[in-house]
Short mmCIF file of the C-alpha atoms (twelve columns), coordinates in Angstrom:
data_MODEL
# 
_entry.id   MODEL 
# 
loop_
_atom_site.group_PDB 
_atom_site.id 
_atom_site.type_symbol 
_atom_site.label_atom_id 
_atom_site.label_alt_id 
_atom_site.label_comp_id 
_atom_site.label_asym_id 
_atom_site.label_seq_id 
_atom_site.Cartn_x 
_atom_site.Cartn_y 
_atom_site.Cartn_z 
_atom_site.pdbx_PDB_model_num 
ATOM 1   C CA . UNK A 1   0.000   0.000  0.000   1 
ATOM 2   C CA . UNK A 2   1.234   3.392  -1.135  1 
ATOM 3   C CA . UNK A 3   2.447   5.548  2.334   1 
ATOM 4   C CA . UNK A 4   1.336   9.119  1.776   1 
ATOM 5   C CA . UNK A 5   2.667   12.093 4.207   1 
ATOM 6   C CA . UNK A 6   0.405   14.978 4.136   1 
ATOM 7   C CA . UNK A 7   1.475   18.258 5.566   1 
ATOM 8   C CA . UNK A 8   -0.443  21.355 5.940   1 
ATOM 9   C CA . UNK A 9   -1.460  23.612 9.055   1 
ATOM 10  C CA . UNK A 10  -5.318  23.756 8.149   1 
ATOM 11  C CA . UNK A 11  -7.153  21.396 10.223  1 
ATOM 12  C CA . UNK A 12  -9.743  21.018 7.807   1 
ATOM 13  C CA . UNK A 13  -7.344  20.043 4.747   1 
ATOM 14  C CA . UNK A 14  -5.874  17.771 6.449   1 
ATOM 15  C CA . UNK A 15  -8.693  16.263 7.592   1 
ATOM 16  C CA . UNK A 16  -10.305 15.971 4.347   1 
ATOM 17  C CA . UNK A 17  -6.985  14.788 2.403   1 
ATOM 18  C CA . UNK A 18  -6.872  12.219 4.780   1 
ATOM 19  C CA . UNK A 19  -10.491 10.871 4.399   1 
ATOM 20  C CA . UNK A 20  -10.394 11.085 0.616   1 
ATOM 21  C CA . UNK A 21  -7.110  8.998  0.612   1 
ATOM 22  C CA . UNK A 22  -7.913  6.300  3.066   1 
ATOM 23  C CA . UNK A 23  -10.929 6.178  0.965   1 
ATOM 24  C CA . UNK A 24  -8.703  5.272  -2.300  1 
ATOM 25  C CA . UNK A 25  -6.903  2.970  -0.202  1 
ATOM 26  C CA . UNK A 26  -3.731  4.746  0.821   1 
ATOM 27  C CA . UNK A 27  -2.349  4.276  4.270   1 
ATOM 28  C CA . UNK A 28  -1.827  8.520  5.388   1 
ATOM 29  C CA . UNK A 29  -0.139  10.604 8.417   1 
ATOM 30  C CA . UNK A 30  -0.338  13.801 8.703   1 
ATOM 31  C CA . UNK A 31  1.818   16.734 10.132  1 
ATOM 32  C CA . UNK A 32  0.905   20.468 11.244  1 
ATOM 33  C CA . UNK A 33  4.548   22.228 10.891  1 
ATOM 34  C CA . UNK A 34  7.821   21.377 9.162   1 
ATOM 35  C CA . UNK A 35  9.435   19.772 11.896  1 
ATOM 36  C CA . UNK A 36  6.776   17.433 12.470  1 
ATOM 37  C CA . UNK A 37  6.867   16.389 8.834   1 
ATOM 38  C CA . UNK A 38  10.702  15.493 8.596   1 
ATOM 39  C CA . UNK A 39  10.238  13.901 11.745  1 
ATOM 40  C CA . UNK A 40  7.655   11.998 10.543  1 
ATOM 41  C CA . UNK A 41  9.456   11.523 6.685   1 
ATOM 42  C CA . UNK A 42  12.616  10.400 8.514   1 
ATOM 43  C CA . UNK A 43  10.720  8.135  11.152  1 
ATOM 44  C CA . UNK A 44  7.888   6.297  8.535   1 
ATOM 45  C CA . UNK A 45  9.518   6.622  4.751   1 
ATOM 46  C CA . UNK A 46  6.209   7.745  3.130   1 
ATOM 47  C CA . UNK A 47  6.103   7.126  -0.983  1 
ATOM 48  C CA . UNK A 48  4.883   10.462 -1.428  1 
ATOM 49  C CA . UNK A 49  4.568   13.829 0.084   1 
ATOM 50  C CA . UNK A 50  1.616   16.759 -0.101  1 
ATOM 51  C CA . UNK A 51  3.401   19.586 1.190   1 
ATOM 52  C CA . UNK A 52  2.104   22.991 1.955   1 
ATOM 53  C CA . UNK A 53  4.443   25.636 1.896   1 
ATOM 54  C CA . UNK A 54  3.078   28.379 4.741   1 
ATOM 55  C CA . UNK A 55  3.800   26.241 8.081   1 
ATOM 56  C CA . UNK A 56  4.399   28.219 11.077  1 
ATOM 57  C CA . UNK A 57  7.371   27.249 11.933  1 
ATOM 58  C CA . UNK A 58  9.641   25.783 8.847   1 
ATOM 59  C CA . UNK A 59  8.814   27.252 5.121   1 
ATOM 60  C CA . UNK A 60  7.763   24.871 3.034   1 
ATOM 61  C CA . UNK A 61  10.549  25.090 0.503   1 
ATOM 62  C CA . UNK A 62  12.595  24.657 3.221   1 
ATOM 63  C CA . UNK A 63  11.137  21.582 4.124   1 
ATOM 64  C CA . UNK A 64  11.765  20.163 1.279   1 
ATOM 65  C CA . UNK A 65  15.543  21.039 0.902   1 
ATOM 66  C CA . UNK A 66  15.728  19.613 4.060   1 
ATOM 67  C CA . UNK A 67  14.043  16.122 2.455   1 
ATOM 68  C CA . UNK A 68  16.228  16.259 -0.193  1 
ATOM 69  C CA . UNK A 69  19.046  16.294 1.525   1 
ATOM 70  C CA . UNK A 70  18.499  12.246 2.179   1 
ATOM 71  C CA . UNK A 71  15.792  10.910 0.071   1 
ATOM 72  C CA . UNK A 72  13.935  11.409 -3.404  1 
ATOM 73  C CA . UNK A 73  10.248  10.635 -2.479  1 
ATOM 74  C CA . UNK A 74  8.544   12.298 -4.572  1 
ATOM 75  C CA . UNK A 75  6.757   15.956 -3.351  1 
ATOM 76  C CA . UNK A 76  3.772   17.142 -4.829  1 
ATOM 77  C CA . UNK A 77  3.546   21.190 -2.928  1 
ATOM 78  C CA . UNK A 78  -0.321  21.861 -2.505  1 
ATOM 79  C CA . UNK A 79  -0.142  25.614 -1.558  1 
ATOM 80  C CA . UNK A 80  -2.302  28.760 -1.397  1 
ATOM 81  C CA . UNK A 81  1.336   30.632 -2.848  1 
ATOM 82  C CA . UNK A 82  -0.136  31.742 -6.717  1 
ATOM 83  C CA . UNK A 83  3.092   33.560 -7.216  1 
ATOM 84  C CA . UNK A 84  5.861   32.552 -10.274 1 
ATOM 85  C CA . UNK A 85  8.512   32.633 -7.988  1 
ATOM 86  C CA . UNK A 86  7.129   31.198 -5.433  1 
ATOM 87  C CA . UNK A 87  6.210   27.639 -7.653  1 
ATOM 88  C CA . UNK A 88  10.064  28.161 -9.333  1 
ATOM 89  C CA . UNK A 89  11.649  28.365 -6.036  1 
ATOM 90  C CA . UNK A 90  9.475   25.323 -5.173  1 
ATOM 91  C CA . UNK A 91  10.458  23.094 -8.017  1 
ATOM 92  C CA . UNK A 92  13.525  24.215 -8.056  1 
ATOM 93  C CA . UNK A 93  14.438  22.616 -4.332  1 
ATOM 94  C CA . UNK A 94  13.161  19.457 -5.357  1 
ATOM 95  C CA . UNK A 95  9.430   19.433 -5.494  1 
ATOM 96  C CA . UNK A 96  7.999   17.230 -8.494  1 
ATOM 97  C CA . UNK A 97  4.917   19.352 -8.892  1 
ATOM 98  C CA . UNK A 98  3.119   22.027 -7.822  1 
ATOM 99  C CA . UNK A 99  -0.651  22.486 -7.403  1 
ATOM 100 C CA . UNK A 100 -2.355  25.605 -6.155  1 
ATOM 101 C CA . UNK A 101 -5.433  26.551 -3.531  1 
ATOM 102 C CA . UNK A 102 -8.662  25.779 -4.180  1 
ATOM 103 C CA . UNK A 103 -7.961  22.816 -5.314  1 
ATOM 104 C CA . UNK A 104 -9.719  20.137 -6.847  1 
ATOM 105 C CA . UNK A 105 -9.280  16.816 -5.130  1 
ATOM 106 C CA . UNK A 106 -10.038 14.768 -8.304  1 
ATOM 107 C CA . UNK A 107 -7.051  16.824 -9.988  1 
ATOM 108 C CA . UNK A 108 -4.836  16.206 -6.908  1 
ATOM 109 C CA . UNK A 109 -6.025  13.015 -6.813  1 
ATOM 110 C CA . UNK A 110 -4.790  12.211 -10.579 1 
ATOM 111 C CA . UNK A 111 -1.413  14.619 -9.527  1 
ATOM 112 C CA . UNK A 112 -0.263  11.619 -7.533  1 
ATOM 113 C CA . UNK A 113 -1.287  8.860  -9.161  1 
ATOM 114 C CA . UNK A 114 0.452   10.303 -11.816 1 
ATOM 115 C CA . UNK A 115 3.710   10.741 -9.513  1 
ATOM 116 C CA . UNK A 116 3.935   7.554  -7.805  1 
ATOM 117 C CA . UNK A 117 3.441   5.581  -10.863 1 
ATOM 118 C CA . UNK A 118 6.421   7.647  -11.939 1 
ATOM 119 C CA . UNK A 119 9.658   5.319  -11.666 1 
ATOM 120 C CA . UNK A 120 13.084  4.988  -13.817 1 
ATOM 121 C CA . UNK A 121 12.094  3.747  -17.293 1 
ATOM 122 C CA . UNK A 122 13.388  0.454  -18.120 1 
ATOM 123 C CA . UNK A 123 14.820  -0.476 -21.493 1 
ATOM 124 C CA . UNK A 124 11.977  -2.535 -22.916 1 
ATOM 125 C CA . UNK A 125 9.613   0.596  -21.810 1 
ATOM 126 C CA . UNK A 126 12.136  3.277  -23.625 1 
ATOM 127 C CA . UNK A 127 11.802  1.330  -26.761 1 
ATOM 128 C CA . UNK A 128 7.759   1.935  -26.806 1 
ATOM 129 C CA . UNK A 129 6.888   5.616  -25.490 1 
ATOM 130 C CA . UNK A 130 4.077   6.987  -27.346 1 
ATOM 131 C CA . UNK A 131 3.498   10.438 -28.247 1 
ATOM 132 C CA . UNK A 132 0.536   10.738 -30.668 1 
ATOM 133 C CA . UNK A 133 1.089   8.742  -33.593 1 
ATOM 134 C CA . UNK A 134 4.879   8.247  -33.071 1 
ATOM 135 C CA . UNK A 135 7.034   5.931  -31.358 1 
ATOM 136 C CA . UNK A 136 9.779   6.978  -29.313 1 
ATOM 137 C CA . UNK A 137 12.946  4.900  -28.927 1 
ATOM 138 C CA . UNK A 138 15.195  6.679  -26.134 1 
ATOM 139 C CA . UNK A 139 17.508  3.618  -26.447 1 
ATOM 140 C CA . UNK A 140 18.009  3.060  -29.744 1 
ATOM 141 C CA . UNK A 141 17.414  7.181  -30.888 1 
ATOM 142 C CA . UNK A 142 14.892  6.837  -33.135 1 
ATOM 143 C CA . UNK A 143 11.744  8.214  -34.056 1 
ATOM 144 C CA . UNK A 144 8.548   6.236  -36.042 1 
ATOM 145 C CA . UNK A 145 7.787   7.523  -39.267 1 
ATOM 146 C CA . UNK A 146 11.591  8.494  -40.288 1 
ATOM 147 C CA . UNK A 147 11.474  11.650 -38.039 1 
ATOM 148 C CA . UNK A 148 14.752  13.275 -37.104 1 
ATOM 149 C CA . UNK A 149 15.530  15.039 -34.394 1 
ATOM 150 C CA . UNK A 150 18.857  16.949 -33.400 1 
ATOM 151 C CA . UNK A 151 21.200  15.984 -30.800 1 
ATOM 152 C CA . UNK A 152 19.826  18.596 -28.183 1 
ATOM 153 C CA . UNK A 153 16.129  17.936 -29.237 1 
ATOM 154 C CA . UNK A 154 16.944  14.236 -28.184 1 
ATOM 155 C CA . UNK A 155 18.671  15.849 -24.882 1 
ATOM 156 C CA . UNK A 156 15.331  17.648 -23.986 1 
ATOM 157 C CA . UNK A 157 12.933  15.252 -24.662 1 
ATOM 158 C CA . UNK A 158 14.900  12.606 -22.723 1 
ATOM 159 C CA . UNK A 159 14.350  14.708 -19.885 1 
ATOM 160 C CA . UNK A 160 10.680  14.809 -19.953 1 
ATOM 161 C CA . UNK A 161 9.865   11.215 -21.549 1 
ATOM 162 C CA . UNK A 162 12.175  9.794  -18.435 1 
ATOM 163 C CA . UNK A 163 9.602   11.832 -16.054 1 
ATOM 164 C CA . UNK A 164 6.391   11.354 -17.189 1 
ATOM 165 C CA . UNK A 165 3.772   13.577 -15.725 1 
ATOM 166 C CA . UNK A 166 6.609   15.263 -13.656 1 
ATOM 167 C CA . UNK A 167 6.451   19.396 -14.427 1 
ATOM 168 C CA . UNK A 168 10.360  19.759 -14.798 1 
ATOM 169 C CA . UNK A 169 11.431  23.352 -14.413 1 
ATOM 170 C CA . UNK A 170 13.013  25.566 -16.808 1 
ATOM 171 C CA . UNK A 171 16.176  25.786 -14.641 1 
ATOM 172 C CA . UNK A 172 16.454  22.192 -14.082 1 
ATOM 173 C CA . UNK A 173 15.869  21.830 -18.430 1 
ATOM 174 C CA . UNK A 174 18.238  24.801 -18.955 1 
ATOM 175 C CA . UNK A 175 21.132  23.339 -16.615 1 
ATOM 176 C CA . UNK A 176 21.035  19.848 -17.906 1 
ATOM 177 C CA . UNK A 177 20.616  20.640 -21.595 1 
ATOM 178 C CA . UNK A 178 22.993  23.631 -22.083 1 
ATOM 179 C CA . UNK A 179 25.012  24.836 -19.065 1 
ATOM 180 C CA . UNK A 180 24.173  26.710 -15.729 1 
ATOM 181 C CA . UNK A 181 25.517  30.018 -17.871 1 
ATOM 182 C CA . UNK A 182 21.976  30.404 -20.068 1 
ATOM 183 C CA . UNK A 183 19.533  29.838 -16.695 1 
ATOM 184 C CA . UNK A 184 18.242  33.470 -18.146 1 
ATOM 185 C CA . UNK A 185 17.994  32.086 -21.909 1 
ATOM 186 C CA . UNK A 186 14.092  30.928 -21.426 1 
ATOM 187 C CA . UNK A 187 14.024  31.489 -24.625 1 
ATOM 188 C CA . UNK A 188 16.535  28.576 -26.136 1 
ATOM 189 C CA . UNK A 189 13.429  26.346 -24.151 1 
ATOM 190 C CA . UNK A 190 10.441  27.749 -26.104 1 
ATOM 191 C CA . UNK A 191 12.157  27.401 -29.644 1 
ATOM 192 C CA . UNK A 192 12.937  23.816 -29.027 1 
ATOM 193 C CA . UNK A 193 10.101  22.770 -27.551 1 
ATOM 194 C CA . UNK A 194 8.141   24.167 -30.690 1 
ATOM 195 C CA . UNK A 195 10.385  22.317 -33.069 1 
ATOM 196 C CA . UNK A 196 9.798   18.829 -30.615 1 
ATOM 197 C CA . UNK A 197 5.737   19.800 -30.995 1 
ATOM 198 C CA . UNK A 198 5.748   19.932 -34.856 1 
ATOM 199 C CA . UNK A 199 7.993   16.863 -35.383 1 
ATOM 200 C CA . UNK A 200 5.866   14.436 -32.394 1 
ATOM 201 C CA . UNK A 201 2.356   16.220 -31.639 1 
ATOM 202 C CA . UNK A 202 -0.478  15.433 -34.217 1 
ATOM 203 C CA . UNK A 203 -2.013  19.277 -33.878 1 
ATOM 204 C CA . UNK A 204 1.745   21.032 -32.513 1 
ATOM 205 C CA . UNK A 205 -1.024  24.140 -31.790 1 
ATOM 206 C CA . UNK A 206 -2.346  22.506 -29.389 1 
ATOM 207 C CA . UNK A 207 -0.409  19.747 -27.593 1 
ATOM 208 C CA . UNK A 208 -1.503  17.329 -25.623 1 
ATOM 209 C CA . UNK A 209 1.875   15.660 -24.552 1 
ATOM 210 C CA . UNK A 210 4.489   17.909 -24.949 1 
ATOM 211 C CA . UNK A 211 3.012   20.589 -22.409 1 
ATOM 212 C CA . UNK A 212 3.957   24.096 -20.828 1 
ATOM 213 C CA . UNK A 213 3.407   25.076 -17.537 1 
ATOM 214 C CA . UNK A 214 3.793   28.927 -18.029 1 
ATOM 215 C CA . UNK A 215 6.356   30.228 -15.822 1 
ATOM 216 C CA . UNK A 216 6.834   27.473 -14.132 1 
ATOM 217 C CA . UNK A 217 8.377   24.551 -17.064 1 
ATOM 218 C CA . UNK A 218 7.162   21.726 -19.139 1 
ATOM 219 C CA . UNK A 219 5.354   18.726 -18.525 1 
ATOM 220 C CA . UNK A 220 5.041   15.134 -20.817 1 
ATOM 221 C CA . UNK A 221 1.822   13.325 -20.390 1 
ATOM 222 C CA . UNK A 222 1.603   10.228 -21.389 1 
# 
């Protein structure tokens, strides 16, 4: 059974998260402030983590550098915070994605499932991701229907196909594709990721795999 951790300083959230996820058969605890929740992380080993970011006594983002430092369960950050910066600063500490208040529990209910079913790809699975009509083969580099893509198209799109329904930030994309010297070059992202939508996406207008999360990054869905 799948060992959620669910951290927030509203009695009523974490009431209700907790009711809706029993219900769905995952075994929950539950923590009112940061230190509760590492103490809790570092005492149970959840397989997920809903994280607010205003606790009273630990930010949230701190909390989370503070889970990074020894494990990589996955952290979905459910917080009332509707700022850019805020959600950057977020995924750029570790979270895996970020989902704002009000919220819709069937959304944040399809947020983790989406998460924990998220693990390394093996080989066999690299050979056979699907993105609209085409076949993507991570392993072997190639591309159904004789489509070519350059060697830092292939480096992006690696990224995202090995996390799917992960939003990966533009910082994290920017660093691992090109260099911590073009964090600023946001636009290097957009171009490619236009090129990647007319080569894979059946309507690149409006994608429905290959997907931005404005100011925040980009997003595959299976």
């Amino acid at each position: 059974m799948t060992r959620i951790l669910v951290v927030d300083d509203e009695p009523q959230i974490l009431r209700a998260l907790r009711i809706n996820l029993l219900a769905r058969h995952y075994e929950v605890a539950v923590a009112a402030d940061g230190g509760a929740a590492l103490r809790e992380a570092a005492d149970w080993h959840p397989d997920l983590v809903i994280l607010d970011l205003g606790l009273p006594d630990i930010d949230g983002v701190d909390v989370i550098h503070g889970l990074r430092g020894w494990t990589s369960v996955p952290i979905v950050v459910l917080s009332g915070r509707v700022g850019g910066a805020d959600k950057v600063d977020a995924l750029d500490a570790g979270a895996d994605d970020y989902i704002t208040k009000p919220f819709n529990i069937d959304e944040l209910l399809a947020r983790v499932r989406a998460v924990t079913r998220r693990t390394t790809l093996h080989d066999a699975e690299l050979a056979q991701i699907h993105i609209g009509d085409r076949v993507v083969d991570l392993a072997g580099k190639t591309v159904s229907g004789g489509v070519r893509l350059t060697p830092t198209e292939w480096h992006l799109l690696e990224i995202l196909l090995r996390n799917p329904g992960k939003l990966v930030s533009q910082r994290q994309l920017l660093t691992e594709v090109w260099g911590e010297k073009y964090l600023k070059e946001t636009h290097y992202l957009r171009q490619y990721m236009t090129q990647l939508r007319k080569k894979l996406e059946p309507d690149p207008a409006h994608p429905v795999h290959l997907l931005t999360e404005p100011g925040m990054g980009y997003r595959f869905t299976p």
